[in-house]
């Protein structure tokens, strides 16, 4: 897959089978669309092209909306798209000026001149251009005179998959990581750095690496205890994580991500790691004392072993 950081870097060679979108998470709905353009490209001896944007349009259009958290960083999005077999990925900078392009300019300048579109594959709910004025009906009207064809993904097909980035964000916020993983078609993970905690963990027999996500826009699942996989220096381990405020030990409202890594002993401070959330075990609870918490963490360890018993980590990247 060739990656271009702006539209002008892309020079169409073969018939371009194009789709456009933000593709946050590259979930199973996105994956289906990607296989459609890849199949069409093969059948027509053309090349599949995805035009996507960074930063996420909502972060540019509604900067005061600090709540928006994303399923994928740009690097994660690129890696997921690479795995889909796409030929060309254009990550165009999304700016206010870009958002003001009129529908007609979008079609003639971007789709026709810059992308050399042969077929445009989109769903019924696709909007583009200033104030989202361009839509499927408009494209269908202008495509013949502009020399390209629209391939519409039928509403039924979209509804059958019934997945959206919004739906996955909601599942993760509610702690439903198994459901989110089903919708994503892979297991949700976060890259982060190991930072200092309160140094209580080791005294309980459960040292916990405190993880600070590398990307401030990355969505952190809702509070709770999770069975996880954990990557340190390219080696994968099993482990158990807590996300939350740790009400047993502090009154601070600050939520943290902590992982007790199984069969590992060593210094992790400052390391870049990845936590992958496989399933949720329970809610975070305020215990009477540390001994009660430690007892529960013994159970959590057993439950995690069970949850991950059949897990091979061979396929992990
Ligand atoms: C698997 C797991 C489950 C946890 N469950 C809870 C919990 O239910 N309630 C709570 O207050 N803290 C919970 N914690 C957080 C511990 O209180 C925390 O790891 C401990 O205080 C050590 O913190 P430190 O690493 O900052 O020293 C959990 C931690 C882990 C790893
Ligand atoms: N199996 C393990 N799982 C997690 N952290 C471990 C493990 N073994 C050693 N460590 C180290 O111990 C640190 C966590 O110890 P802890 O007492 O909980 O301190 P902190 O409050 O700084 O997280 C980790 O950041 C890591 O450097």
GROMACS .gro file of C-alpha atoms and ligand atoms in nm:
model
  375
    1UNK     CA    1   0.000   0.000   0.000
    2UNK     CA    2   0.137   0.342  -0.093
    3UNK     CA    3   0.066   0.624   0.153
    4UNK     CA    4   0.039   0.989   0.046
    5UNK     CA    5   0.021   1.275   0.296
    6UNK     CA    6  -0.171   1.507   0.065
    7UNK     CA    7  -0.391   1.481  -0.242
    8UNK     CA    8  -0.140   1.651  -0.472
    9UNK     CA    9   0.117   1.372  -0.410
   10UNK     CA   10  -0.111   1.116  -0.572
   11UNK     CA   11  -0.084   1.069  -0.948
   12UNK     CA   12  -0.346   0.834  -1.089
   13UNK     CA   13  -0.196   0.555  -1.302
   14UNK     CA   14  -0.456   0.286  -1.354
   15UNK     CA   15  -0.835   0.301  -1.324
   16UNK     CA   16  -0.900   0.440  -0.976
   17UNK     CA   17  -1.166   0.261  -0.772
   18UNK     CA   18  -1.221   0.516  -0.497
   19UNK     CA   19  -1.389   0.547  -0.163
   20UNK     CA   20  -1.377   0.838   0.081
   21UNK     CA   21  -1.423   0.856   0.457
   22UNK     CA   22  -1.268   0.901   0.800
   23UNK     CA   23  -1.261   0.526   0.872
   24UNK     CA   24  -1.202   0.561   1.246
   25UNK     CA   25  -1.134   0.214   1.385
   26UNK     CA   26  -1.142   0.044   1.041
   27UNK     CA   27  -1.426  -0.176   1.172
   28UNK     CA   28  -1.600  -0.469   0.999
   29UNK     CA   29  -1.828  -0.231   0.805
   30UNK     CA   30  -1.524  -0.043   0.677
   31UNK     CA   31  -1.348  -0.372   0.604
   32UNK     CA   32  -1.639  -0.483   0.389
   33UNK     CA   33  -1.625  -0.161   0.190
   34UNK     CA   34  -1.251  -0.204   0.148
   35UNK     CA   35  -1.288  -0.555   0.013
   36UNK     CA   36  -1.549  -0.424  -0.231
   37UNK     CA   37  -1.309  -0.166  -0.375
   38UNK     CA   38  -1.020  -0.412  -0.376
   39UNK     CA   39  -1.233  -0.672  -0.562
   40UNK     CA   40  -1.356  -0.416  -0.813
   41UNK     CA   41  -1.001  -0.295  -0.870
   42UNK     CA   42  -0.886  -0.651  -0.944
   43UNK     CA   43  -1.180  -0.721  -1.172
   44UNK     CA   44  -1.117  -0.403  -1.371
   45UNK     CA   45  -0.740  -0.416  -1.371
   46UNK     CA   46  -0.746  -0.094  -1.174
   47UNK     CA   47  -0.622   0.016  -0.833
   48UNK     CA   48  -0.808   0.074  -0.508
   49UNK     CA   49  -0.778   0.422  -0.359
   50UNK     CA   50  -0.900   0.550  -0.022
   51UNK     CA   51  -0.913   0.922   0.050
   52UNK     CA   52  -0.917   0.981   0.423
   53UNK     CA   53  -0.842   1.278   0.646
   54UNK     CA   54  -0.637   1.377   0.944
   55UNK     CA   55  -0.708   1.524   1.195
   56UNK     CA   56  -1.056   1.378   1.230
   57UNK     CA   57  -1.298   1.635   1.074
   58UNK     CA   58  -1.492   1.671   1.398
   59UNK     CA   59  -1.177   1.781   1.581
   60UNK     CA   60  -1.128   2.058   1.323
   61UNK     CA   61  -1.492   2.164   1.282
   62UNK     CA   62  -1.588   2.149   1.651
   63UNK     CA   63  -1.263   2.210   1.841
   64UNK     CA   64  -1.457   2.300   2.155
   65UNK     CA   65  -1.606   1.951   2.155
   66UNK     CA   66  -1.323   1.806   2.367
   67UNK     CA   67  -1.526   1.496   2.431
   68UNK     CA   68  -1.452   1.330   2.100
   69UNK     CA   69  -1.231   1.031   2.154
   70UNK     CA   70  -1.119   0.812   1.869
   71UNK     CA   71  -1.090   0.439   1.814
   72UNK     CA   72  -0.766   0.468   1.624
   73UNK     CA   73  -0.462   0.692   1.609
   74UNK     CA   74  -0.348   0.783   1.260
   75UNK     CA   75  -0.072   0.520   1.275
   76UNK     CA   76  -0.318   0.252   1.384
   77UNK     CA   77  -0.557   0.351   1.107
   78UNK     CA   78  -0.278   0.328   0.850
   79UNK     CA   79  -0.170  -0.016   0.979
   80UNK     CA   80  -0.527  -0.151   0.972
   81UNK     CA   81  -0.578  -0.019   0.620
   82UNK     CA   82  -0.249  -0.173   0.510
   83UNK     CA   83  -0.378  -0.511   0.628
   84UNK     CA   84  -0.695  -0.469   0.419
   85UNK     CA   85  -0.501  -0.495   0.093
   86UNK     CA   86  -0.566  -0.139  -0.024
   87UNK     CA   87  -0.338  -0.014  -0.307
   88UNK     CA   88  -0.330   0.361  -0.234
   89UNK     CA   89  -0.406   0.553   0.082
   90UNK     CA   90  -0.424   0.932   0.073
   91UNK     CA   91  -0.431   1.096   0.417
   92UNK     CA   92  -0.519   1.455   0.333
   93UNK     CA   93  -0.491   1.727   0.601
   94UNK     CA   94  -0.840   1.828   0.706
   95UNK     CA   95  -0.862   2.206   0.752
   96UNK     CA   96  -1.140   2.464   0.776
   97UNK     CA   97  -1.056   2.572   0.419
   98UNK     CA   98  -1.086   2.215   0.296
   99UNK     CA   99  -1.424   2.183   0.469
  100UNK     CA  100  -1.550   2.484   0.269
  101UNK     CA  101  -1.495   2.333  -0.074
  102UNK     CA  102  -1.826   2.333  -0.261
  103UNK     CA  103  -1.977   2.007  -0.378
  104UNK     CA  104  -1.912   2.091  -0.744
  105UNK     CA  105  -1.544   2.177  -0.680
  106UNK     CA  106  -1.507   1.865  -0.470
  107UNK     CA  107  -1.628   1.651  -0.759
  108UNK     CA  108  -1.440   1.825  -1.039
  109UNK     CA  109  -1.117   1.919  -0.858
  110UNK     CA  110  -1.070   1.633  -0.618
  111UNK     CA  111  -1.255   1.331  -0.749
  112UNK     CA  112  -1.199   1.391  -1.119
  113UNK     CA  113  -0.875   1.591  -1.152
  114UNK     CA  114  -0.672   1.475  -0.854
  115UNK     CA  115  -0.799   1.119  -0.807
  116UNK     CA  116  -0.890   1.041  -1.166
  117UNK     CA  117  -1.190   0.850  -1.033
  118UNK     CA  118  -1.321   0.567  -1.247
  119UNK     CA  119  -1.566   0.426  -0.995
  120UNK     CA  120  -1.670   0.580  -0.665
  121UNK     CA  121  -1.795   0.331  -0.409
  122UNK     CA  122  -2.010   0.484  -0.133
  123UNK     CA  123  -2.304   0.424   0.097
  124UNK     CA  124  -2.639   0.599   0.096
  125UNK     CA  125  -2.543   0.813   0.394
  126UNK     CA  126  -2.228   0.967   0.243
  127UNK     CA  127  -2.203   1.348   0.260
  128UNK     CA  128  -1.924   1.578   0.156
  129UNK     CA  129  -1.830   1.938   0.074
  130UNK     CA  130  -1.935   2.262   0.239
  131UNK     CA  131  -2.212   2.209   0.494
  132UNK     CA  132  -2.225   1.846   0.382
  133UNK     CA  133  -2.424   1.968   0.078
  134UNK     CA  134  -2.298   1.692  -0.149
  135UNK     CA  135  -2.472   1.357  -0.120
  136UNK     CA  136  -2.540   1.038  -0.310
  137UNK     CA  137  -2.823   1.188  -0.518
  138UNK     CA  138  -2.601   1.473  -0.626
  139UNK     CA  139  -2.318   1.239  -0.719
  140UNK     CA  140  -2.552   1.018  -0.921
  141UNK     CA  141  -2.667   1.325  -1.113
  142UNK     CA  142  -2.320   1.459  -1.200
  143UNK     CA  143  -2.123   1.134  -1.238
  144UNK     CA  144  -2.220   1.061  -1.604
  145UNK     CA  145  -2.118   1.405  -1.731
  146UNK     CA  146  -1.797   1.388  -1.523
  147UNK     CA  147  -1.705   1.049  -1.668
  148UNK     CA  148  -1.720   0.823  -1.364
  149UNK     CA  149  -1.957   0.568  -1.221
  150UNK     CA  150  -2.117   0.544  -0.877
  151UNK     CA  151  -2.126   0.207  -0.706
  152UNK     CA  152  -2.375   0.234  -0.426
  153UNK     CA  153  -2.348   0.009  -0.122
  154UNK     CA  154  -2.717  -0.075  -0.066
  155UNK     CA  155  -2.872   0.044   0.260
  156UNK     CA  156  -2.963  -0.316   0.338
  157UNK     CA  157  -2.602  -0.423   0.320
  158UNK     CA  158  -2.497  -0.141   0.550
  159UNK     CA  159  -2.781  -0.217   0.791
  160UNK     CA  160  -2.699  -0.589   0.789
  161UNK     CA  161  -2.353  -0.522   0.923
  162UNK     CA  162  -2.511  -0.262   1.149
  163UNK     CA  163  -2.184  -0.130   1.283
  164UNK     CA  164  -2.063   0.225   1.317
  165UNK     CA  165  -1.766   0.395   1.482
  166UNK     CA  166  -2.012   0.573   1.712
  167UNK     CA  167  -2.164   0.244   1.821
  168UNK     CA  168  -1.820   0.100   1.897
  169UNK     CA  169  -1.717   0.410   2.095
  170UNK     CA  170  -2.034   0.371   2.302
  171UNK     CA  171  -1.966   0.001   2.368
  172UNK     CA  172  -1.612   0.079   2.485
  173UNK     CA  173  -1.723   0.364   2.710
  174UNK     CA  174  -1.966   0.118   2.870
  175UNK     CA  175  -1.680  -0.129   2.918
  176UNK     CA  176  -1.827  -0.375   2.664
  177UNK     CA  177  -1.493  -0.460   2.508
  178UNK     CA  178  -1.599  -0.803   2.377
  179UNK     CA  179  -1.883  -0.642   2.183
  180UNK     CA  180  -1.652  -0.367   2.056
  181UNK     CA  181  -1.400  -0.631   1.949
  182UNK     CA  182  -1.672  -0.814   1.755
  183UNK     CA  183  -1.765  -0.493   1.572
  184UNK     CA  184  -1.403  -0.404   1.510
  185UNK     CA  185  -1.305  -0.747   1.380
  186UNK     CA  186  -0.992  -0.731   1.598
  187UNK     CA  187  -0.914  -0.662   1.964
  188UNK     CA  188  -0.907  -0.302   2.084
  189UNK     CA  189  -0.570  -0.182   2.213
  190UNK     CA  190  -0.393   0.128   2.340
  191UNK     CA  191  -0.028   0.227   2.304
  192UNK     CA  192   0.117   0.403   2.605
  193UNK     CA  193   0.414   0.478   2.825
  194UNK     CA  194   0.464   0.324   3.169
  195UNK     CA  195   0.463   0.602   3.430
  196UNK     CA  196   0.500   0.615   3.809
  197UNK     CA  197   0.209   0.523   4.032
  198UNK     CA  198   0.185   0.522   4.412
  199UNK     CA  199   0.419   0.222   4.459
  200UNK     CA  200   0.154   0.037   4.658
  201UNK     CA  201   0.104  -0.240   4.405
  202UNK     CA  202   0.430  -0.421   4.475
  203UNK     CA  203   0.355  -0.424   4.851
  204UNK     CA  204   0.031  -0.615   4.774
  205UNK     CA  205   0.211  -0.873   4.565
  206UNK     CA  206   0.063  -0.723   4.248
  207UNK     CA  207   0.291  -0.465   4.091
  208UNK     CA  208   0.093  -0.267   3.837
  209UNK     CA  209   0.236  -0.078   3.545
  210UNK     CA  210   0.051   0.254   3.513
  211UNK     CA  211  -0.011   0.333   3.146
  212UNK     CA  212  -0.036   0.683   3.002
  213UNK     CA  213  -0.182   0.667   2.648
  214UNK     CA  214   0.048   0.814   2.382
  215UNK     CA  215  -0.238   0.986   2.201
  216UNK     CA  216  -0.464   1.221   2.395
  217UNK     CA  217  -0.757   1.155   2.160
  218UNK     CA  218  -0.746   0.777   2.201
  219UNK     CA  219  -1.057   0.639   2.367
  220UNK     CA  220  -0.997   0.459   2.699
  221UNK     CA  221  -1.259   0.192   2.783
  222UNK     CA  222  -1.493   0.254   3.076
  223UNK     CA  223  -1.392   0.168   3.431
  224UNK     CA  224  -1.362  -0.196   3.529
  225UNK     CA  225  -1.128  -0.495   3.549
  226UNK     CA  226  -1.020  -0.658   3.222
  227UNK     CA  227  -0.831  -0.961   3.092
  228UNK     CA  228  -0.563  -0.815   2.867
  229UNK     CA  229  -0.267  -0.892   2.646
  230UNK     CA  230   0.037  -0.675   2.695
  231UNK     CA  231   0.329  -0.607   2.462
  232UNK     CA  232   0.672  -0.515   2.596
  233UNK     CA  233   0.959  -0.489   2.347
  234UNK     CA  234   0.779  -0.705   2.088
  235UNK     CA  235   0.700  -0.983   2.336
  236UNK     CA  236   0.337  -1.050   2.431
  237UNK     CA  237   0.228  -1.137   2.786
  238UNK     CA  238  -0.106  -1.205   2.950
  239UNK     CA  239  -0.223  -0.980   3.228
  240UNK     CA  240  -0.508  -0.816   3.417
  241UNK     CA  241  -0.591  -0.447   3.406
  242UNK     CA  242  -0.789  -0.206   3.613
  243UNK     CA  243  -0.927   0.115   3.465
  244UNK     CA  244  -1.066   0.358   3.721
  245UNK     CA  245  -1.011   0.582   4.020
  246UNK     CA  246  -0.901   0.305   4.264
  247UNK     CA  247  -1.150   0.405   4.534
  248UNK     CA  248  -0.994   0.163   4.786
  249UNK     CA  249  -0.664   0.352   4.787
  250UNK     CA  250  -0.738   0.712   4.687
  251UNK     CA  251  -1.014   0.973   4.680
  252UNK     CA  252  -0.877   1.126   4.363
  253UNK     CA  253  -1.125   1.146   4.073
  254UNK     CA  254  -0.842   1.082   3.825
  255UNK     CA  255  -0.892   0.762   3.628
  256UNK     CA  256  -0.585   0.550   3.550
  257UNK     CA  257  -0.503   0.239   3.349
  258UNK     CA  258  -0.298  -0.017   3.544
  259UNK     CA  259  -0.178  -0.359   3.435
  260UNK     CA  260  -0.041  -0.646   3.639
  261UNK     CA  261   0.161  -0.846   3.388
  262UNK     CA  262   0.171  -1.224   3.436
  263UNK     CA  263   0.505  -1.407   3.439
  264UNK     CA  264   0.701  -1.088   3.416
  265UNK     CA  265   0.952  -0.935   3.652
  266UNK     CA  266   1.145  -0.626   3.558
  267UNK     CA  267   1.151  -0.251   3.539
  268UNK     CA  268   0.894  -0.105   3.299
  269UNK     CA  269   0.919   0.265   3.379
  270UNK     CA  270   0.944   0.473   3.063
  271UNK     CA  271   0.879   0.179   2.831
  272UNK     CA  272   0.644   0.202   2.533
  273UNK     CA  273   0.389  -0.075   2.569
  274UNK     CA  274   0.056  -0.185   2.418
  275UNK     CA  275  -0.247  -0.307   2.615
  276UNK     CA  276  -0.508  -0.511   2.426
  277UNK     CA  277  -0.847  -0.556   2.593
  278UNK     CA  278  -0.986  -0.907   2.548
  279UNK     CA  279  -1.277  -0.922   2.792
  280UNK     CA  280  -1.422  -0.756   3.100
  281UNK     CA  281  -1.420  -0.936   3.435
  282UNK     CA  282  -1.602  -0.708   3.680
  283UNK     CA  283  -1.674  -0.354   3.801
  284UNK     CA  284  -1.420  -0.158   4.002
  285UNK     CA  285  -1.522  -0.177   4.371
  286UNK     CA  286  -1.434   0.015   4.689
  287UNK     CA  287  -1.308  -0.250   4.931
  288UNK     CA  288  -1.295  -0.219   5.311
  289UNK     CA  289  -0.920  -0.251   5.313
  290UNK     CA  290  -0.617  -0.351   5.106
  291UNK     CA  291  -0.633  -0.713   5.223
  292UNK     CA  292  -0.983  -0.748   5.075
  293UNK     CA  293  -0.864  -0.592   4.751
  294UNK     CA  294  -0.562  -0.825   4.739
  295UNK     CA  295  -0.791  -1.125   4.792
  296UNK     CA  296  -1.012  -1.012   4.505
  297UNK     CA  297  -0.707  -0.962   4.285
  298UNK     CA  298  -0.614  -1.329   4.344
  299UNK     CA  299  -0.958  -1.417   4.205
  300UNK     CA  300  -0.910  -1.173   3.918
  301UNK     CA  301  -0.585  -1.349   3.830
  302UNK     CA  302  -0.762  -1.689   3.823
  303UNK     CA  303  -1.048  -1.547   3.616
  304UNK     CA  304  -0.806  -1.386   3.375
  305UNK     CA  305  -0.619  -1.714   3.330
  306UNK     CA  306  -0.953  -1.877   3.250
  307UNK     CA  307  -1.060  -1.603   3.012
  308UNK     CA  308  -0.730  -1.625   2.826
  309UNK     CA  309  -0.679  -2.002   2.857
  310UNK     CA  310  -0.724  -2.079   2.488
  311UNK     CA  311  -0.539  -1.774   2.377
  312UNK     CA  312  -0.242  -1.818   2.156
  313UNK     CA  313  -0.052  -1.498   2.094
  314UNK     CA  314   0.101  -1.625   1.771
  315UNK     CA  315  -0.106  -1.407   1.542
  316UNK     CA  316  -0.038  -1.086   1.732
  317UNK     CA  317   0.166  -0.827   1.547
  318LIG     C1  318  -0.670  -0.653   3.826
  318LIG     C2  319  -0.683  -0.532   3.912
  318LIG     C3  320  -0.801  -0.507   3.979
  318LIG     C4  321  -0.817  -0.397   4.060
  318LIG     N1  322  -0.937  -0.374   4.121
  318LIG     C5  323  -0.953  -0.265   4.200
  318LIG     C6  324  -1.079  -0.240   4.265
  318LIG     O1  325  -1.179  -0.311   4.246
  318LIG     N2  326  -1.088  -0.134   4.347
  318LIG     C7  327  -0.981  -0.048   4.369
  318LIG     O2  328  -0.995   0.046   4.446
  318LIG     N3  329  -0.862  -0.068   4.306
  318LIG     C8  330  -0.845  -0.174   4.223
  318LIG     N4  331  -0.725  -0.196   4.162
  318LIG     C9  332  -0.619  -0.093   4.174
  318LIG    C10  333  -0.529  -0.115   4.293
  318LIG     O3  334  -0.584  -0.040   4.398
  318LIG    C11  335  -0.392  -0.060   4.256
  318LIG     O4  336  -0.338  -0.142   4.158
  318LIG    C12  337  -0.299  -0.054   4.373
  318LIG     O5  338  -0.346   0.044   4.459
  318LIG    C13  339  -0.157  -0.021   4.330
  318LIG     O6  340  -0.146   0.108   4.279
  318LIG     P1  341  -0.006   0.166   4.235
  318LIG     O7  342   0.043   0.087   4.120
  318LIG     O8  343  -0.033   0.309   4.193
  318LIG     O9  344   0.081   0.160   4.353
  318LIG    C14  345  -0.708  -0.306   4.079
  318LIG    C15  346  -0.588  -0.331   4.011
  318LIG    C16  347  -0.574  -0.441   3.929
  318LIG    C17  348  -0.445  -0.463   3.856
  319LIG     N1  349   0.462  -0.833   3.660
  319LIG     C1  350   0.463  -0.698   3.662
  319LIG     N2  351   0.354  -0.629   3.623
  319LIG     C2  352   0.354  -0.493   3.626
  319LIG     N3  353   0.459  -0.420   3.665
  319LIG     C3  354   0.572  -0.485   3.705
  319LIG     C4  355   0.577  -0.626   3.705
  319LIG     N4  356   0.700  -0.664   3.751
  319LIG     C5  357   0.768  -0.553   3.777
  319LIG     N5  358   0.694  -0.443   3.749
  319LIG     C6  359   0.743  -0.304   3.771
  319LIG     O1  360   0.679  -0.254   3.885
  319LIG     C7  361   0.614  -0.130   3.860
  319LIG     C8  362   0.483  -0.128   3.933
  319LIG     O2  363   0.499  -0.141   4.072
  319LIG     P1  364   0.402  -0.066   4.170
  319LIG     O3  365   0.445  -0.093   4.311
  319LIG     O4  366   0.261  -0.101   4.136
  319LIG     O5  367   0.441   0.081   4.139
  319LIG     P2  368   0.367   0.199   4.060
  319LIG     O6  369   0.283   0.257   4.163
  319LIG     O7  370   0.478   0.287   4.016
  319LIG     O8  371   0.291   0.140   3.946
  319LIG     C9  372   0.592  -0.129   3.709
  319LIG     O9  373   0.588   0.000   3.653
  319LIG    C10  374   0.712  -0.208   3.660
  319LIG    O10  375   0.822  -0.122   3.641
   0.00000   0.00000   0.00000
